[in-house]
């Protein structure tokens, strides 16, 4: 089975109408960050939230987890559609994972849910630690961002295809090793076509993402996470350094 990546959104912190912030689904079973509206956007691209087995968080800034309540509530409400909906396994930076999930279950008031609530299974990760699923070997390093964050490398155990993705991060040379020979690198480009003068906010520009992809010998670079108006310019600036760069369309599925 080839690895597929379906982009639910690629916009900045506050997406425009009809868009969502950076979030995607791997193999229709792994959600990476929730954006603002993951459950409904999955449905509009023909993917059921009930099929999710894993949810990976890059970090816990609001634009990356704000629809977690929707994902858990949707699965709970529709679980009667299936004979067995397994607990969602949620993976993310160890410093904040348990607190965010606990706040979420309080917010959706699980005690009021008819038929009970299946608690998610939590797997807190620290940078440098790895994780394994039936399909992937997963390695991590830390991102450069104001809150704890992880950069992930997924290696398909069957095909050896590699997907690397950053979440939010400033330019960070160790990402080159995480993206080494990757079939696809998904790198944030919050600063659009510009190199940031001030890296305090922990974000990158597209020329920096392109340098990482080039040094890593990645095959393709997908840019995400800048305002819609800057996306075309971001791709143009990156292509000067790494020609095989694109900005994924909302709903686009890339096959490795
Ligand atoms: Zn963000
Ligand atoms: Zn962030």
XYZ file of C-alpha atoms and ligand atoms in Angstrom:
258
model
C 0.000 0.000 0.000
C 1.472 3.390 -0.969
C 1.560 6.127 1.677
C -1.000 8.880 1.051
C -1.118 12.377 2.521
C -4.367 14.363 2.273
C -4.048 18.042 3.118
C -7.019 19.352 5.112
C -5.627 22.883 5.210
C -2.386 24.790 4.647
C -3.190 28.310 5.859
C -1.742 30.485 8.585
C -2.965 30.814 12.198
C -6.327 32.355 11.244
C -7.421 30.857 7.916
C -9.742 32.643 5.492
C -13.250 31.437 4.648
C -13.250 27.933 3.189
C -9.701 27.217 4.322
C -8.031 25.727 7.370
C -4.657 25.993 9.035
C -1.948 23.363 8.513
C -3.353 19.880 9.096
C -3.242 16.634 7.107
C -4.183 12.959 7.170
C -1.782 10.066 6.431
C -3.223 6.839 4.978
C -6.740 7.971 5.998
C -5.916 6.820 9.557
C -3.381 9.256 11.014
C -4.360 12.859 11.630
C -1.527 15.376 12.090
C -2.703 18.423 14.089
C -6.389 19.320 14.026
C -6.492 22.829 12.576
C -9.795 24.621 13.200
C -12.147 22.082 11.731
C -10.525 18.682 11.155
C -13.542 16.393 11.601
C -15.783 18.209 9.104
C -12.962 18.821 6.623
C -12.132 15.111 6.720
C -15.750 14.330 5.853
C -15.720 16.783 2.965
C -12.730 14.881 1.540
C -14.390 11.487 1.979
C -12.497 10.406 5.108
C -14.418 9.316 8.201
C -13.130 10.553 11.583
C -14.163 7.103 12.848
C -11.334 5.638 10.741
C -8.717 7.585 12.689
C -6.372 5.398 14.682
C -3.725 7.970 15.585
C -3.575 11.706 16.140
C -0.094 13.247 16.121
C 0.453 16.749 17.467
C 3.474 18.761 16.407
C 2.908 21.170 19.323
C 0.134 22.736 21.344
C -0.424 26.181 19.943
C -4.136 26.846 19.564
C -4.241 26.772 15.758
C -2.871 23.213 15.876
C -5.260 21.726 18.475
C -8.343 23.939 18.519
C -10.611 21.362 16.874
C -9.599 18.488 19.148
C -12.948 18.818 21.004
C -14.784 18.385 17.686
C -12.771 15.309 16.718
C -13.421 13.573 20.053
C -17.089 14.634 20.195
C -17.743 13.554 16.587
C -16.209 10.123 17.166
C -18.207 9.705 20.352
C -21.522 10.704 18.720
C -21.057 8.529 15.640
C -19.458 5.517 17.359
C -22.850 3.760 17.177
C -22.333 3.586 13.391
C -19.688 0.935 13.952
C -19.515 -2.243 15.905
C -16.194 -1.276 17.399
C -14.460 2.094 17.385
C -11.027 1.654 18.960
C -9.708 4.344 21.310
C -7.871 7.130 19.533
C -4.155 7.079 20.280
C -2.903 10.625 20.717
C 0.805 11.371 20.429
C 2.499 14.690 21.149
C 5.081 16.647 23.138
C 5.225 15.215 26.652
C 5.170 18.567 28.432
C 1.600 19.400 27.398
C -0.174 16.367 25.970
C -1.975 15.191 29.107
C -3.057 18.689 30.140
C -4.506 19.590 26.733
C -6.429 16.326 26.421
C -7.705 16.645 29.988
C -8.873 20.234 29.334
C -10.584 19.001 26.165
C -12.515 16.215 27.879
C -13.618 18.712 30.542
C -14.719 21.135 27.830
C -16.858 18.577 26.002
C -18.290 17.472 29.374
C -17.834 13.746 28.895
C -20.034 13.060 31.943
C -23.020 14.315 29.902
C -22.337 12.048 26.919
C -24.956 9.333 26.570
C -23.436 5.876 26.263
C -20.177 6.889 27.932
C -16.889 8.005 26.498
C -13.908 6.011 25.291
C -10.844 7.734 26.728
C -8.063 8.313 24.213
C -4.792 6.510 24.790
C -1.964 8.994 25.315
C 1.639 8.555 24.182
C 3.741 11.519 25.317
C 6.994 11.857 23.384
C 10.214 13.702 24.114
C 12.509 14.920 21.325
C 14.816 12.139 20.158
C 12.421 9.380 21.135
C 10.831 7.109 18.572
C 7.474 5.414 18.165
C 6.233 2.515 16.093
C 2.854 1.685 14.588
C 1.800 -1.242 12.418
C 2.758 0.795 9.333
C 5.529 3.231 10.323
C 8.750 3.714 12.218
C 8.612 7.228 13.612
C 11.561 9.336 14.744
C 11.513 12.800 16.321
C 13.657 15.806 17.109
C 12.687 19.098 18.696
C 11.545 22.114 16.733
C 12.655 25.697 17.363
C 9.458 27.322 18.607
C 8.321 29.163 21.770
C 6.531 26.027 23.070
C 7.762 22.404 23.078
C 7.396 20.969 19.577
C 8.418 17.919 17.572
C 9.632 17.378 14.009
C 8.668 13.910 12.755
C 10.124 11.420 10.286
C 7.767 8.584 9.243
C 9.331 5.605 7.465
C 6.870 3.192 5.847
C 7.883 -0.277 7.080
C 6.668 -1.946 3.892
C 7.874 0.415 1.156
C 10.685 2.342 2.988
C 9.130 5.588 1.688
C 9.825 8.541 3.980
C 7.610 11.439 4.981
C 9.142 14.177 7.167
C 7.191 17.126 8.575
C 8.057 20.036 10.786
C 5.057 21.649 12.452
C 6.002 25.212 13.404
C 9.708 25.917 13.567
C 12.398 28.434 12.817
C 15.167 27.379 10.418
C 16.849 24.470 12.170
C 19.707 22.560 10.447
C 19.131 19.282 12.387
C 15.903 18.965 10.348
C 18.162 18.121 7.387
C 18.932 14.719 8.928
C 15.251 14.123 9.718
C 14.420 14.801 6.078
C 17.399 12.895 4.628
C 16.356 11.413 1.230
C 12.688 11.920 2.180
C 10.121 11.304 -0.532
C 8.212 14.291 0.823
C 9.182 17.022 3.289
C 6.325 19.169 4.598
C 7.908 22.321 6.010
C 6.253 25.386 7.458
C 6.808 28.723 5.722
C 4.982 31.162 7.984
C 7.083 34.066 6.722
C 6.069 33.366 3.128
C 8.850 34.233 0.650
C 10.881 36.152 3.262
C 13.675 35.125 5.556
C 12.670 36.292 9.059
C 14.829 39.070 10.527
C 13.578 38.193 13.985
C 13.362 34.473 14.827
C 11.853 34.994 18.302
C 8.487 33.695 17.048
C 10.033 30.447 15.857
C 8.908 30.420 12.242
C 10.633 29.975 8.889
C 10.449 31.492 5.424
C 10.190 29.452 2.245
C 13.855 29.965 1.147
C 14.922 28.381 4.440
C 12.559 25.431 3.957
C 14.000 25.017 0.450
C 17.563 24.987 1.809
C 16.610 22.215 4.230
C 15.011 20.198 1.408
C 18.033 20.690 -0.840
C 20.618 19.766 1.808
C 18.527 16.743 2.786
C 18.269 15.538 -0.817
C 14.499 15.332 -0.390
C 12.464 14.484 -3.486
C 9.633 16.984 -2.994
C 8.929 19.922 -0.694
C 5.384 20.900 0.330
C 5.130 24.323 1.952
C 2.378 25.107 4.465
C 1.211 27.655 7.044
C 1.364 31.151 5.519
C -1.549 33.439 4.584
C -3.255 32.545 1.312
C -2.124 35.800 -0.341
C 1.580 34.942 0.114
C 1.543 31.283 -0.908
C 2.366 31.735 -4.589
C 5.296 34.050 -3.841
C 6.536 31.606 -1.205
C 6.671 28.793 -3.769
C 8.428 30.992 -6.339
C 11.113 32.029 -3.820
C 11.651 28.417 -2.740
C 11.877 27.055 -6.297
C 15.002 29.163 -6.946
C 16.746 26.968 -4.366
C 14.731 23.721 -4.595
C 12.762 23.410 -7.853
C 10.516 20.542 -6.746
C 8.500 22.727 -4.360
C 4.705 23.055 -4.297
C 1.913 24.465 -2.216
C -0.692 21.742 -1.670
C -4.305 22.496 -2.587
C -6.886 22.047 0.163
C -8.068 18.460 -0.140
C -5.146 17.429 -2.354
C -3.857 13.888 -1.835
C -0.174 13.190 -2.488
C 0.895 9.562 -2.939
C 4.456 8.474 -2.093
Zn 0.989 27.421 13.842
Zn 3.019 27.334 16.807
